[in-house]
PDB file of C-alpha atoms in Angstrom:
ATOM      1  CA  MET J   1     119.044  94.087 -34.540  1.00  0.00           C
ATOM      2  CA  ARG J   2     119.979  96.625 -31.896  1.00  0.00           C
ATOM      3  CA  ARG J   3     118.848  94.283 -29.134  1.00  0.00           C
ATOM      4  CA  ASN J   4     121.570  91.905 -30.325  1.00  0.00           C
ATOM      5  CA  LEU J   5     124.267  94.393 -31.346  1.00  0.00           C
ATOM      6  CA  ASP J   6     124.025  97.040 -28.629  1.00  0.00           C
ATOM      7  CA  PRO J   7     125.212  94.774 -25.788  1.00  0.00           C
ATOM      8  CA  LEU J   8     128.270  93.869 -27.854  1.00  0.00           C
ATOM      9  CA  LEU J   9     128.916  97.518 -28.684  1.00  0.00           C
ATOM     10  CA  ALA J  10     128.482  98.539 -25.042  1.00  0.00           C
ATOM     11  CA  ALA J  11     130.911  95.866 -23.861  1.00  0.00           C
ATOM     12  CA  HIS J  12     133.500  96.951 -26.424  1.00  0.00           C
ATOM     13  CA  ALA J  13     133.116 100.583 -25.355  1.00  0.00           C
ATOM     14  CA  ALA J  14     133.490  99.648 -21.679  1.00  0.00           C
ATOM     15  CA  LEU J  15     136.723  97.844 -22.466  1.00  0.00           C
ATOM     16  CA  ARG J  16     138.206 100.221 -25.037  1.00  0.00           C
ATOM     17  CA  ALA J  17     136.943 103.777 -24.577  1.00  0.00           C
ATOM     18  CA  THR J  18     139.699 106.304 -24.083  1.00  0.00           C
ATOM     19  CA  PRO J  19     139.431 108.852 -21.268  1.00  0.00           C
ATOM     20  CA  SER J  20     138.629 111.558 -23.826  1.00  0.00           C
ATOM     21  CA  GLN J  21     135.846 109.403 -25.301  1.00  0.00           C
ATOM     22  CA  VAL J  22     134.390 108.808 -21.831  1.00  0.00           C
ATOM     23  CA  HIS J  23     134.454 112.572 -21.290  1.00  0.00           C
ATOM     24  CA  GLU J  24     132.732 113.137 -24.641  1.00  0.00           C
ATOM     25  CA  LEU J  25     129.973 110.670 -23.718  1.00  0.00           C
ATOM     26  CA  GLU J  26     129.531 112.504 -20.422  1.00  0.00           C
ATOM     27  CA  LEU J  27     129.160 115.854 -22.214  1.00  0.00           C
ATOM     28  CA  PHE J  28     126.554 114.541 -24.647  1.00  0.00           C
ATOM     29  CA  LEU J  29     124.653 112.933 -21.783  1.00  0.00           C
ATOM     30  CA  ALA J  30     124.657 116.253 -19.894  1.00  0.00           C
ATOM     31  CA  ARG J  31     123.326 118.019 -22.991  1.00  0.00           C
ATOM     32  CA  MET J  32     120.617 115.371 -23.309  1.00  0.00           C
ATOM     33  CA  ARG J  33     119.562 116.095 -19.710  1.00  0.00           C
ATOM     34  CA  GLU J  34     119.581 119.857 -20.298  1.00  0.00           C
ATOM     35  CA  SER J  35     117.508 119.670 -23.465  1.00  0.00           C
ATOM     36  CA  HIS J  36     115.078 117.265 -21.800  1.00  0.00           C
ATOM     37  CA  GLU J  37     114.601 119.680 -18.907  1.00  0.00           C
ATOM     38  CA  ALA J  38     114.029 122.488 -21.432  1.00  0.00           C
ATOM     39  CA  ASN J  39     111.504 120.248 -23.242  1.00  0.00           C
ATOM     40  CA  ASP J  40     113.479 120.696 -26.462  1.00  0.00           C
ATOM     41  CA  PHE J  41     113.044 117.355 -28.179  1.00  0.00           C
ATOM     42  CA  LYS J  42     114.950 118.416 -31.290  1.00  0.00           C
ATOM     43  CA  GLU J  43     118.093 119.237 -29.320  1.00  0.00           C
ATOM     44  CA  PHE J  44     117.562 116.116 -27.262  1.00  0.00           C
ATOM     45  CA  ALA J  45     117.413 113.984 -30.418  1.00  0.00           C
ATOM     46  CA  ASN J  46     120.533 115.702 -31.760  1.00  0.00           C
ATOM     47  CA  HIS J  47     122.549 115.065 -28.602  1.00  0.00           C
ATOM     48  CA  ALA J  48     121.230 111.506 -28.313  1.00  0.00           C
ATOM     49  CA  HIS J  49     122.483 110.920 -31.862  1.00  0.00           C
ATOM     50  CA  LEU J  50     125.879 112.401 -30.987  1.00  0.00           C
ATOM     51  CA  PHE J  51     126.007 110.229 -27.855  1.00  0.00           C
ATOM     52  CA  ARG J  52     125.303 107.184 -30.012  1.00  0.00           C
ATOM     53  CA  ILE J  53     128.026 108.091 -32.536  1.00  0.00           C
ATOM     54  CA  ALA J  54     130.510 108.644 -29.695  1.00  0.00           C
ATOM     55  CA  LEU J  55     129.521 105.265 -28.245  1.00  0.00           C
ATOM     56  CA  ILE J  56     130.091 103.575 -31.606  1.00  0.00           C
ATOM     57  CA  GLU J  57     133.523 105.184 -31.910  1.00  0.00           C
ATOM     58  CA  ALA J  58     134.402 104.205 -28.341  1.00  0.00           C
ATOM     59  CA  GLY J  59     133.982 100.539 -29.269  1.00  0.00           C
ATOM     60  CA  HIS J  60     137.094 100.657 -31.462  1.00  0.00           C
ATOM     61  CA  ASN J  61     135.827  97.832 -33.668  1.00  0.00           C
ATOM     62  CA  ILE J  62     135.739  98.529 -37.408  1.00  0.00           C
ATOM     63  CA  ALA J  63     133.091  95.957 -38.379  1.00  0.00           C
ATOM     64  CA  LEU J  64     130.814  96.827 -35.454  1.00  0.00           C
ATOM     65  CA  ASP J  65     131.304 100.527 -36.196  1.00  0.00           C
ATOM     66  CA  ARG J  66     130.129 100.102 -39.797  1.00  0.00           C
ATOM     67  CA  VAL J  67     127.068  98.048 -38.936  1.00  0.00           C
ATOM     68  CA  CYS J  68     126.017 100.260 -36.026  1.00  0.00           C
ATOM     69  CA  ARG J  69     126.364 103.440 -38.100  1.00  0.00           C
ATOM     70  CA  VAL J  70     124.064 102.040 -40.779  1.00  0.00           C
ATOM     71  CA  ILE J  71     121.506 101.074 -38.149  1.00  0.00           C
ATOM     72  CA  GLU J  72     121.862 104.503 -36.521  1.00  0.00           C
ATOM     73  CA  ASP J  73     121.171 106.222 -39.828  1.00  0.00           C
ATOM     74  CA  GLN J  74     118.137 104.020 -40.448  1.00  0.00           C
ATOM     75  CA  SER J  75     116.649 104.681 -37.011  1.00  0.00           C
ATOM     76  CA  LEU J  76     116.933 108.476 -36.982  1.00  0.00           C
ATOM     77  CA  ILE J  77     113.448 109.161 -38.334  1.00  0.00           C
ATOM     78  CA  MET J  78     111.720 106.868 -35.859  1.00  0.00           C
ATOM     79  CA  ARG J  79     113.826 108.069 -32.947  1.00  0.00           C
ATOM     80  CA  ASN J  80     113.117 111.719 -33.676  1.00  0.00           C
ATOM     81  CA  LYS J  81     109.399 110.925 -33.460  1.00  0.00           C
ATOM     82  CA  GLN J  82     109.957 108.844 -30.329  1.00  0.00           C
ATOM     83  CA  TYR J  83     111.729 111.693 -28.528  1.00  0.00           C
ATOM     84  CA  ARG J  84     108.774 114.044 -28.892  1.00  0.00           C
ATOM     85  CA  ASP J  85     107.336 112.169 -25.924  1.00  0.00           C
ATOM     86  CA  GLU J  86     108.712 113.260 -22.542  1.00  0.00           C
ATOM     87  CA  ASP J  87     108.510 109.746 -21.080  1.00  0.00           C
ATOM     88  CA  ASN J  88     110.590 108.350 -23.953  1.00  0.00           C
ATOM     89  CA  ARG J  89     113.262 110.977 -23.361  1.00  0.00           C
ATOM     90  CA  ALA J  90     113.272 110.196 -19.637  1.00  0.00           C
ATOM     91  CA  LEU J  91     113.665 106.494 -20.415  1.00  0.00           C
ATOM     92  CA  ALA J  92     116.598 107.219 -22.726  1.00  0.00           C
ATOM     93  CA  ILE J  93     118.333 109.318 -20.082  1.00  0.00           C
ATOM     94  CA  GLN J  94     117.739 106.680 -17.407  1.00  0.00           C
ATOM     95  CA  PHE J  95     119.419 103.948 -19.425  1.00  0.00           C
ATOM     96  CA  GLU J  96     122.126 106.078 -21.057  1.00  0.00           C
ATOM     97  CA  GLU J  97     123.207 107.223 -17.578  1.00  0.00           C
ATOM     98  CA  LYS J  98     123.498 103.601 -16.455  1.00  0.00           C
ATOM     99  CA  LEU J  99     125.380 102.741 -19.624  1.00  0.00           C
ATOM    100  CA  PHE J 100     127.726 105.695 -19.194  1.00  0.00           C
ATOM    101  CA  HIS J 101     128.566 104.669 -15.632  1.00  0.00           C
ATOM    102  CA  ALA J 102     129.291 101.094 -16.704  1.00  0.00           C
ATOM    103  CA  ILE J 103     131.589 102.370 -19.449  1.00  0.00           C
ATOM    104  CA  LYS J 104     133.286 104.809 -17.081  1.00  0.00           C
ATOM    105  CA  GLN J 105     133.921 101.926 -14.653  1.00  0.00           C
ATOM    106  CA  SER J 106     135.243  99.717 -17.492  1.00  0.00           C
ATOM    107  CA  ALA J 107     132.547  97.131 -16.687  1.00  0.00           C
ATOM    108  CA  PRO J 108     131.741  95.310 -19.962  1.00  0.00           C
ATOM    109  CA  ASP J 109     129.213  92.862 -18.467  1.00  0.00           C
ATOM    110  CA  ALA J 110     127.265  95.656 -16.792  1.00  0.00           C
ATOM    111  CA  ALA J 111     127.388  97.772 -19.958  1.00  0.00           C
ATOM    112  CA  ALA J 112     126.095  94.875 -22.059  1.00  0.00           C
ATOM    113  CA  ARG J 113     123.300  94.177 -19.578  1.00  0.00           C
ATOM    114  CA  VAL J 114     122.181  97.809 -19.523  1.00  0.00           C
ATOM    115  CA  ALA J 115     122.218  98.032 -23.324  1.00  0.00           C
ATOM    116  CA  ARG J 116     120.100  94.880 -23.617  1.00  0.00           C
ATOM    117  CA  GLU J 117     117.650  96.068 -20.958  1.00  0.00           C
ATOM    118  CA  TYR J 118     117.291  99.412 -22.720  1.00  0.00           C
ATOM    119  CA  MET J 119     116.496  97.842 -26.068  1.00  0.00           C
ATOM    120  CA  GLU J 120     113.969  95.522 -24.417  1.00  0.00           C
ATOM    121  CA  ALA J 121     112.345  98.497 -22.663  1.00  0.00           C
ATOM    122  CA  VAL J 122     112.116 100.410 -25.947  1.00  0.00           C
ATOM    123  CA  ILE J 123     110.579  97.402 -27.682  1.00  0.00           C
ATOM    124  CA  ARG J 124     107.983  97.077 -24.907  1.00  0.00           C
ATOM    125  CA  LEU J 125     107.305 100.810 -24.899  1.00  0.00           C
ATOM    126  CA  LEU J 126     106.830 101.183 -28.608  1.00  0.00           C
ATOM    127  CA  GLY J 127     105.272  97.779 -29.101  1.00  0.00           C
ATOM    128  CA  GLU J 128     103.257  97.552 -32.238  1.00  0.00           C
ATOM    129  CA  SER J 129     103.952 101.127 -33.297  1.00  0.00           C
ATOM    130  CA  ILE J 130     107.359 100.007 -34.596  1.00  0.00           C
ATOM    131  CA  THR J 131     106.113  97.031 -36.561  1.00  0.00           C
ATOM    132  CA  ASN J 132     103.052  98.848 -37.895  1.00  0.00           C
ATOM    133  CA  ALA J 133     104.810 102.117 -38.727  1.00  0.00           C
ATOM    134  CA  PRO J 134     104.534 102.943 -42.418  1.00  0.00           C
ATOM    135  CA  ALA J 135     107.780 103.255 -44.293  1.00  0.00           C
ATOM    136  CA  LEU J 136     107.187 106.916 -45.163  1.00  0.00           C
ATOM    137  CA  TRP J 137     110.571 107.326 -46.775  1.00  0.00           C
ATOM    138  CA  ILE J 138     109.799 104.677 -49.411  1.00  0.00           C
ATOM    139  CA  ALA J 139     107.497 105.730 -52.211  1.00  0.00           C
ATOM    140  CA  PRO J 140     105.183 103.005 -53.477  1.00  0.00           C
ATOM    141  CA  ARG J 141     106.186 101.603 -56.818  1.00  0.00           C
ATOM    142  CA  GLN J 142     103.978 102.779 -59.627  1.00  0.00           C
ATOM    143  CA  PRO J 143     103.469 100.291 -62.449  1.00  0.00           C
ATOM    144  CA  SER J 144     104.541 101.571 -65.814  1.00  0.00           C
ATOM    145  CA  GLN J 145     104.135 100.282 -69.340  1.00  0.00           C
ATOM    146  CA  GLY J 146     106.713  97.755 -70.311  1.00  0.00           C
ATOM    147  CA  ASP J 147     107.851  97.052 -66.744  1.00  0.00           C
ATOM    148  CA  GLY J 148     107.554  93.327 -67.225  1.00  0.00           C
ATOM    149  CA  THR J 149     104.392  92.992 -65.136  1.00  0.00           C
ATOM    150  CA  ILE J 150     102.080  90.268 -66.357  1.00  0.00           C
ATOM    151  CA  THR J 151      98.411  91.161 -66.186  1.00  0.00           C
ATOM    152  CA  ALA J 152      95.447  88.934 -66.786  1.00  0.00           C
TER     153      ALA J 152
END
């Protein structure tokens, strides 16, 4: 879903971000760099999340905001695991810097392209680990008496 939505969100942010929102994105990006250099993946994940929320707000689109926030909430667990790896953090910084510059230059096509390329890079990087990851936050359903299950 993010591969399809992020380019749209990035383009909206490039067209509509206020100067204070651009500054906020820059601050979160700087904090991502600092925490990466300190090898503090927890702080990195926190600032990456804040960068993402600021990006969503910078799009100034109510429907896109709602959908992207739900997806952001759903991806936090996986992303926190992803950012334990130094190469994954470096990849995030590489693309978020490009995205930030496109937004700062009010270049919606460039922002959309960078967002799409980032999602494609993440998909390649994580590959099967995403599709085969167990849904740890969902407990398996235990059959109970009288639950309507038909047994032979």
